[in-house]
Short mmCIF file of C-alpha atoms and ligand atoms in Angstrom, two decimals:
data_model
loop_
_atom_site.label_atom_id
_atom_site.label_comp_id
_atom_site.label_asym_id
_atom_site.label_seq_id
_atom_site.Cartn_x
_atom_site.Cartn_y
_atom_site.Cartn_z
CA MET A 61 -164.24 149.62 27.92
CA SER A 62 -162.92 148.34 31.23
CA LYS A 63 -165.27 147.07 33.91
CA PRO A 64 -165.35 149.12 37.14
CA ILE A 65 -164.66 146.90 40.16
CA ILE A 66 -164.29 147.08 43.91
CA ILE A 67 -162.09 144.44 45.53
CA ASP A 68 -163.05 143.46 49.08
CA CYS A 69 -160.18 141.42 50.49
CA ASP A 70 -158.03 140.25 53.41
CA PRO A 71 -154.46 140.10 52.01
CA GLY A 72 -153.36 137.29 52.31
CA ILE A 73 -151.01 135.68 49.80
CA ASP A 74 -153.60 134.54 47.26
CA ASP A 75 -155.31 137.93 47.71
CA ALA A 76 -152.04 139.56 46.65
CA ILE A 77 -151.97 137.51 43.45
CA ALA A 78 -155.64 138.36 42.82
CA LEU A 79 -154.92 142.08 43.31
CA LEU A 80 -151.98 141.95 40.90
CA LEU A 81 -154.12 140.20 38.29
CA ALA A 82 -156.90 142.77 38.61
CA ILE A 83 -154.57 145.77 38.46
CA ALA A 84 -152.66 144.36 35.49
CA SER A 85 -155.81 143.59 33.48
CA ASP A 86 -156.93 146.07 30.82
CA GLU A 87 -160.43 144.60 31.12
CA LEU A 88 -160.77 145.78 34.73
CA ASP A 89 -160.63 149.19 36.40
CA VAL A 90 -159.97 148.88 40.15
CA LYS A 91 -161.89 151.78 41.69
CA LEU A 92 -161.46 150.83 45.32
CA ILE A 93 -159.94 148.23 47.62
CA THR A 94 -161.71 147.51 50.90
CA THR A 95 -160.42 145.31 53.69
CA CYS A 96 -162.20 142.81 55.92
CA ALA A 97 -160.53 140.96 58.81
CA GLY A 98 -159.99 137.32 57.88
CA ASN A 99 -156.61 135.83 56.96
CA GLN A 100 -155.06 138.19 59.49
CA THR A 101 -156.22 141.08 61.68
CA MET A 102 -157.51 144.35 60.20
CA GLU A 103 -154.32 146.34 60.87
CA LYS A 104 -152.08 143.73 59.24
CA ILE A 105 -154.17 143.09 56.14
CA THR A 106 -154.78 146.79 55.52
CA THR A 107 -151.06 147.49 55.85
CA ASN A 108 -150.43 144.62 53.44
CA ALA A 109 -152.76 146.16 50.84
CA LEU A 110 -150.99 149.52 51.17
CA LYS A 111 -147.54 147.90 51.00
CA LEU A 112 -148.45 145.98 47.85
CA LEU A 113 -149.83 149.07 46.09
CA SER A 114 -146.72 151.07 47.04
CA PHE A 115 -144.47 148.27 45.85
CA ILE A 116 -146.02 148.33 42.37
CA GLY A 117 -146.45 152.12 42.17
CA GLU A 118 -150.27 152.07 42.30
CA GLU A 119 -150.62 154.23 45.41
CA LYS A 120 -153.49 156.15 43.85
CA ILE A 121 -155.93 153.28 44.36
CA GLU A 122 -157.98 154.04 47.48
CA VAL A 123 -157.82 151.52 50.34
CA ALA A 124 -160.62 151.74 52.90
CA LYS A 125 -160.87 149.79 56.15
CA GLY A 126 -163.91 147.66 56.83
CA ALA A 127 -165.07 145.23 59.47
CA THR A 128 -162.56 144.29 62.16
CA ARG A 129 -164.55 141.19 63.10
CA PRO A 130 -167.49 139.05 61.90
CA LEU A 131 -171.09 140.10 62.54
CA PHE A 132 -171.64 137.76 65.50
CA LYS A 133 -168.79 135.26 65.80
CA GLU A 134 -165.31 135.87 67.14
CA LEU A 135 -162.66 136.37 64.44
CA CYS A 136 -160.55 133.36 63.50
CA ILE A 137 -157.51 134.02 61.31
CA ALA A 138 -155.37 131.87 58.99
CA ASP A 139 -151.87 132.73 60.19
CA ASP A 140 -150.94 129.06 59.76
CA ILE A 141 -151.22 129.51 55.97
CA HIS A 142 -150.39 133.20 55.45
CA GLY A 143 -147.89 133.74 58.28
CA GLU A 144 -147.56 136.30 61.06
CA SER A 145 -147.68 139.27 58.67
CA GLY A 146 -150.23 137.78 56.24
CA PHE A 147 -147.66 137.91 53.41
CA GLY A 148 -145.50 134.99 54.52
CA GLU A 149 -141.94 136.11 55.22
CA VAL A 150 -141.75 138.56 52.32
CA GLU A 151 -140.91 142.16 53.21
CA LEU A 152 -142.26 144.62 50.65
CA GLY A 153 -141.05 147.71 52.52
CA GLU A 154 -143.07 150.40 54.24
CA PRO A 155 -146.05 151.83 52.36
CA ASN A 156 -145.83 155.34 50.99
CA CYS A 157 -149.60 155.77 50.91
CA SER A 158 -152.19 155.80 53.67
CA VAL A 159 -155.54 154.33 54.34
CA SER A 160 -158.60 156.32 53.26
CA ASP A 161 -160.44 158.65 55.64
CA ARG A 162 -163.63 156.95 54.53
CA SER A 163 -164.81 153.65 55.95
CA ALA A 164 -165.18 150.72 53.57
CA LEU A 165 -168.95 151.05 53.88
CA GLU A 166 -169.05 154.72 52.89
CA ALA A 167 -166.41 154.32 50.20
CA MET A 168 -168.25 151.37 48.60
CA ARG A 169 -171.54 153.23 48.67
CA ASP A 170 -170.04 156.37 47.12
CA VAL A 171 -168.13 154.51 44.40
CA ILE A 172 -171.23 152.54 43.45
CA LEU A 173 -173.54 155.57 43.47
CA ASN A 174 -171.12 157.81 41.58
CA SER A 175 -170.35 155.30 38.85
CA PRO A 176 -172.12 155.81 35.51
CA GLU A 177 -171.97 152.06 34.99
CA LYS A 178 -172.97 149.33 37.39
CA VAL A 179 -170.05 148.26 39.57
CA THR A 180 -168.84 144.68 40.06
CA ILE A 181 -167.60 143.64 43.50
CA VAL A 182 -164.91 140.99 43.84
CA ALA A 183 -165.25 139.57 47.36
CA ILE A 184 -162.26 137.45 48.32
CA GLY A 185 -162.40 137.59 52.12
CA PRO A 186 -165.17 136.94 54.63
CA LEU A 187 -168.40 138.60 53.48
CA THR A 188 -168.88 140.88 56.50
CA ASN A 189 -168.41 144.18 54.62
CA ILE A 190 -170.76 143.16 51.81
CA ALA A 191 -173.46 142.08 54.28
CA ILE A 192 -173.21 145.40 56.11
CA LEU A 193 -173.39 147.26 52.77
CA VAL A 194 -176.51 145.36 51.70
CA LYS A 195 -178.23 145.92 55.06
CA SER A 196 -177.20 149.58 55.37
CA TYR A 197 -177.95 150.69 51.80
CA PRO A 198 -180.41 148.24 50.23
CA GLU A 199 -181.22 150.85 47.58
CA ILE A 200 -177.81 150.42 45.93
CA VAL A 201 -178.20 146.68 45.32
CA ASN A 202 -179.54 147.40 41.83
CA ASN A 203 -176.39 149.39 41.01
CA ILE A 204 -174.19 146.35 41.60
CA GLU A 205 -173.54 144.46 38.38
CA GLU A 206 -172.36 141.28 40.01
CA LEU A 207 -170.60 139.82 43.02
CA SER A 208 -167.70 137.54 42.16
CA ILE A 209 -167.07 135.63 45.37
CA MET A 210 -164.30 133.30 46.47
CA GLY A 211 -165.94 131.21 49.14
CA GLY A 212 -167.79 128.07 50.03
CA ALA A 213 -167.82 124.64 48.46
CA CYS A 214 -170.33 122.16 47.17
CA TYR A 215 -168.28 119.20 48.37
CA GLY A 216 -166.06 119.46 51.47
CA GLY A 217 -164.41 122.28 53.40
CA ASN A 218 -160.93 123.42 54.37
CA SER A 219 -161.67 125.00 57.77
CA THR A 220 -163.96 122.17 58.87
CA PRO A 221 -165.04 118.98 57.07
CA THR A 222 -167.85 120.96 55.45
CA ALA A 223 -166.93 124.67 55.64
CA GLU A 224 -164.56 126.77 53.54
CA PHE A 225 -162.54 129.45 55.41
CA ASN A 226 -164.09 132.71 54.08
CA ILE A 227 -167.63 131.51 54.73
CA PHE A 228 -166.70 129.81 58.01
CA VAL A 229 -165.29 133.08 59.39
CA ASP A 230 -168.65 134.84 58.98
CA PRO A 231 -171.52 132.52 57.97
CA ASP A 232 -174.18 135.03 59.07
CA ALA A 233 -172.78 137.64 56.69
CA ALA A 234 -172.56 135.09 53.89
CA GLN A 235 -176.21 134.08 54.26
CA ILE A 236 -177.27 137.77 54.05
CA VAL A 237 -175.23 138.16 50.87
CA PHE A 238 -176.55 135.00 49.19
CA LYS A 239 -180.08 136.18 49.94
CA SER A 240 -179.45 139.75 48.74
CA GLY A 241 -180.69 139.31 45.18
CA ILE A 242 -177.39 140.54 43.74
CA PRO A 243 -176.22 138.32 40.83
CA ILE A 244 -173.53 136.10 42.36
CA THR A 245 -170.83 133.96 40.84
CA MET A 246 -169.27 131.68 43.44
CA PHE A 247 -165.74 130.27 43.25
CA GLY A 248 -165.66 127.61 45.94
CA LEU A 249 -163.16 124.90 46.71
CA ASP A 250 -164.70 122.66 44.03
CA VAL A 251 -163.04 124.85 41.41
CA THR A 252 -160.26 126.61 43.34
CA HIS A 253 -158.64 123.29 44.20
CA LYS A 254 -158.31 122.79 40.44
CA ALA A 255 -156.83 126.30 40.04
CA PHE A 256 -153.36 125.53 41.32
CA LEU A 257 -149.89 126.60 40.35
CA SER A 258 -147.14 124.03 39.89
CA ASN A 259 -143.62 124.52 41.20
CA GLU A 260 -142.62 125.12 37.58
CA ASP A 261 -145.22 127.90 37.32
CA ILE A 262 -143.70 129.56 40.40
CA GLU A 263 -140.19 129.30 38.97
CA ARG A 264 -141.42 130.91 35.77
CA ILE A 265 -142.89 133.80 37.78
CA ARG A 266 -139.60 134.17 39.70
CA ASN A 267 -137.67 134.17 36.44
CA THR A 268 -139.50 137.21 35.13
CA GLY A 269 -136.67 138.83 37.11
CA SER A 270 -138.77 141.81 38.12
CA LYS A 271 -139.00 142.75 41.79
CA ILE A 272 -142.72 141.89 41.80
CA GLY A 273 -142.04 138.54 40.09
CA VAL A 274 -139.43 137.68 42.71
CA ALA A 275 -141.62 138.88 45.60
CA SER A 276 -144.65 136.99 44.30
CA ALA A 277 -142.63 133.80 43.92
CA SER A 278 -141.26 134.19 47.48
CA MET A 279 -144.78 134.60 48.84
CA LEU A 280 -145.89 131.56 46.87
CA ASP A 281 -142.92 129.56 48.24
CA PHE A 282 -144.10 130.33 51.79
CA TYR A 283 -147.70 129.49 50.88
CA ALA A 284 -146.58 126.21 49.26
CA SER A 285 -144.62 125.29 52.39
CA ARG A 286 -147.81 125.54 54.46
CA LEU A 287 -150.06 123.63 52.10
CA THR A 288 -150.09 119.89 51.63
CA ARG A 289 -152.61 119.53 48.82
CA GLY A 290 -151.40 121.95 46.16
CA ILE A 291 -150.72 125.63 45.65
CA HIS A 292 -154.30 126.77 45.18
CA MET A 293 -154.91 130.27 43.82
CA HIS A 294 -158.36 130.53 45.40
CA ASP A 295 -158.86 134.29 45.26
CA ALA A 296 -157.43 134.82 41.79
CA CYS A 297 -160.31 132.73 40.35
CA ALA A 298 -162.83 135.43 41.27
CA VAL A 299 -160.78 137.98 39.29
CA ALA A 300 -159.81 135.70 36.39
CA TYR A 301 -163.47 135.05 35.69
CA LEU A 302 -164.10 138.76 35.13
CA VAL A 303 -161.16 138.93 32.71
CA ASP A 304 -162.13 135.77 30.80
CA PRO A 305 -165.31 133.92 31.85
CA SER A 306 -164.58 131.19 29.29
CA LEU A 307 -161.94 129.77 31.67
CA PHE A 308 -164.65 128.36 33.93
CA THR A 309 -167.48 125.84 33.85
CA ILE A 310 -170.41 127.28 35.76
CA ILE A 311 -173.75 125.80 36.91
CA PRO A 312 -176.60 127.94 38.32
CA CYS A 313 -177.62 126.57 41.74
CA ASN A 314 -179.47 127.51 44.88
CA VAL A 315 -176.99 128.20 47.66
CA GLU A 316 -177.85 128.55 51.34
CA VAL A 317 -175.37 129.04 54.16
CA GLU A 318 -175.58 126.92 57.30
CA THR A 319 -175.57 129.29 60.28
CA LYS A 320 -176.92 127.01 62.99
CA GLY A 321 -175.44 123.56 62.34
CA GLU A 322 -173.80 121.83 65.26
CA PHE A 323 -171.18 120.27 63.00
CA THR A 324 -171.73 122.15 59.74
CA ASN A 325 -171.59 125.85 60.67
CA GLY A 326 -170.39 127.85 57.67
CA GLN A 327 -171.18 125.18 55.09
CA THR A 328 -172.56 126.39 51.78
CA VAL A 329 -175.42 124.05 50.93
CA VAL A 330 -175.22 123.98 47.13
CA ASP A 331 -178.25 122.38 45.48
CA LYS A 332 -176.36 121.21 42.43
CA ASN A 333 -178.84 118.42 41.70
CA ASP A 334 -181.85 120.72 42.11
CA ARG A 335 -183.49 118.84 44.97
CA THR A 336 -185.27 121.86 46.44
CA ASN A 337 -186.63 123.80 43.44
CA LYS A 338 -185.50 126.94 45.25
CA PRO A 339 -184.43 129.93 43.12
CA LYS A 340 -180.95 129.61 41.65
CA ASN A 341 -179.31 132.50 43.47
CA ALA A 342 -175.71 131.82 42.41
CA ASN A 343 -173.72 130.70 39.42
CA VAL A 344 -171.35 128.19 40.93
CA ALA A 345 -168.02 127.41 39.26
CA PHE A 346 -167.01 123.76 39.20
CA ASP A 347 -164.17 123.56 36.69
CA VAL A 348 -161.35 125.67 35.27
CA ASP A 349 -158.91 125.45 32.37
CA ARG A 350 -155.88 125.33 34.67
CA GLU A 351 -153.24 125.83 32.00
CA ARG A 352 -154.84 129.00 30.65
CA PHE A 353 -155.49 130.25 34.19
CA ALA A 354 -151.83 129.78 35.20
CA GLU A 355 -150.73 131.50 31.98
CA MET A 356 -153.03 134.44 32.75
CA LEU A 357 -151.44 134.87 36.21
CA TYR A 358 -147.94 134.67 34.71
CA GLN A 359 -148.69 137.25 32.06
CA ALA A 360 -150.25 139.61 34.63
CA ILE A 361 -147.18 139.48 36.88
CA GLU A 362 -144.84 139.80 33.89
CA LYS A 363 -146.62 143.04 32.96
CA PHE A 364 -145.18 144.77 36.05
CA ASN A 365 -141.67 144.52 34.57
CA1 CA B 437 -158.67 136.23 50.76
#
């Protein structure tokens, strides 16, 4: 039986690949997509989600708008990596579906409460929507199976020397989520930097010949042109784990989020060596079988032929 999931995202090129993987996977049933400002502004990322669903003929999946900015900080976006539209220079055409009448908060609550099984949330943007959900409806925490998060790092950041982008955008939200008691699996830069595609992988995706294969490869070309250290499929890790957990090496750790540091705001403080004896509130991924991961992404995209 497939696992019911909600995807909270900010598409975003690697979000697009993560969405394709989730939708293609028989193991997962995407009940809802919610958006959270991050890689680009709310209007752009929500339009991107709708365009992608229209492009692949999955217009029936509900898309609900969430937070337009972090809880307390000003929004910072990643247009340097994802471009002016959020999808590089790829034009997927106008969407033929519209955004939900429900807010992300209400839609998440309803999907979780109405599901006979516990629902898993894949959070691949800043954690603002999830923090608001936890604070607004604490009674539904027990109905959440797991949070699979792309964010943070044990060693070194990409927005600052110590902070990863998704957590850096809204550290206050992240700290609420890590303290929520929901089972968390964290895919930080320690593992996502090992989850890269090679240029050959991208060519293989392009050569599927399908319109989604060609569009995905064009997005990845743009993404590659903006990155100097590899074509990292950050967000897809949080989905791939739900399809096949055996891809990853995971260590339970205590994780706290730095919300006050002068130089370290947004850092995830991962107690990998168990210095604090604090409760292990997250399973943190440190390694991935890259070859199998890349093959999984290829096969997912090929399925849209
Ligand atoms: Ca993202």
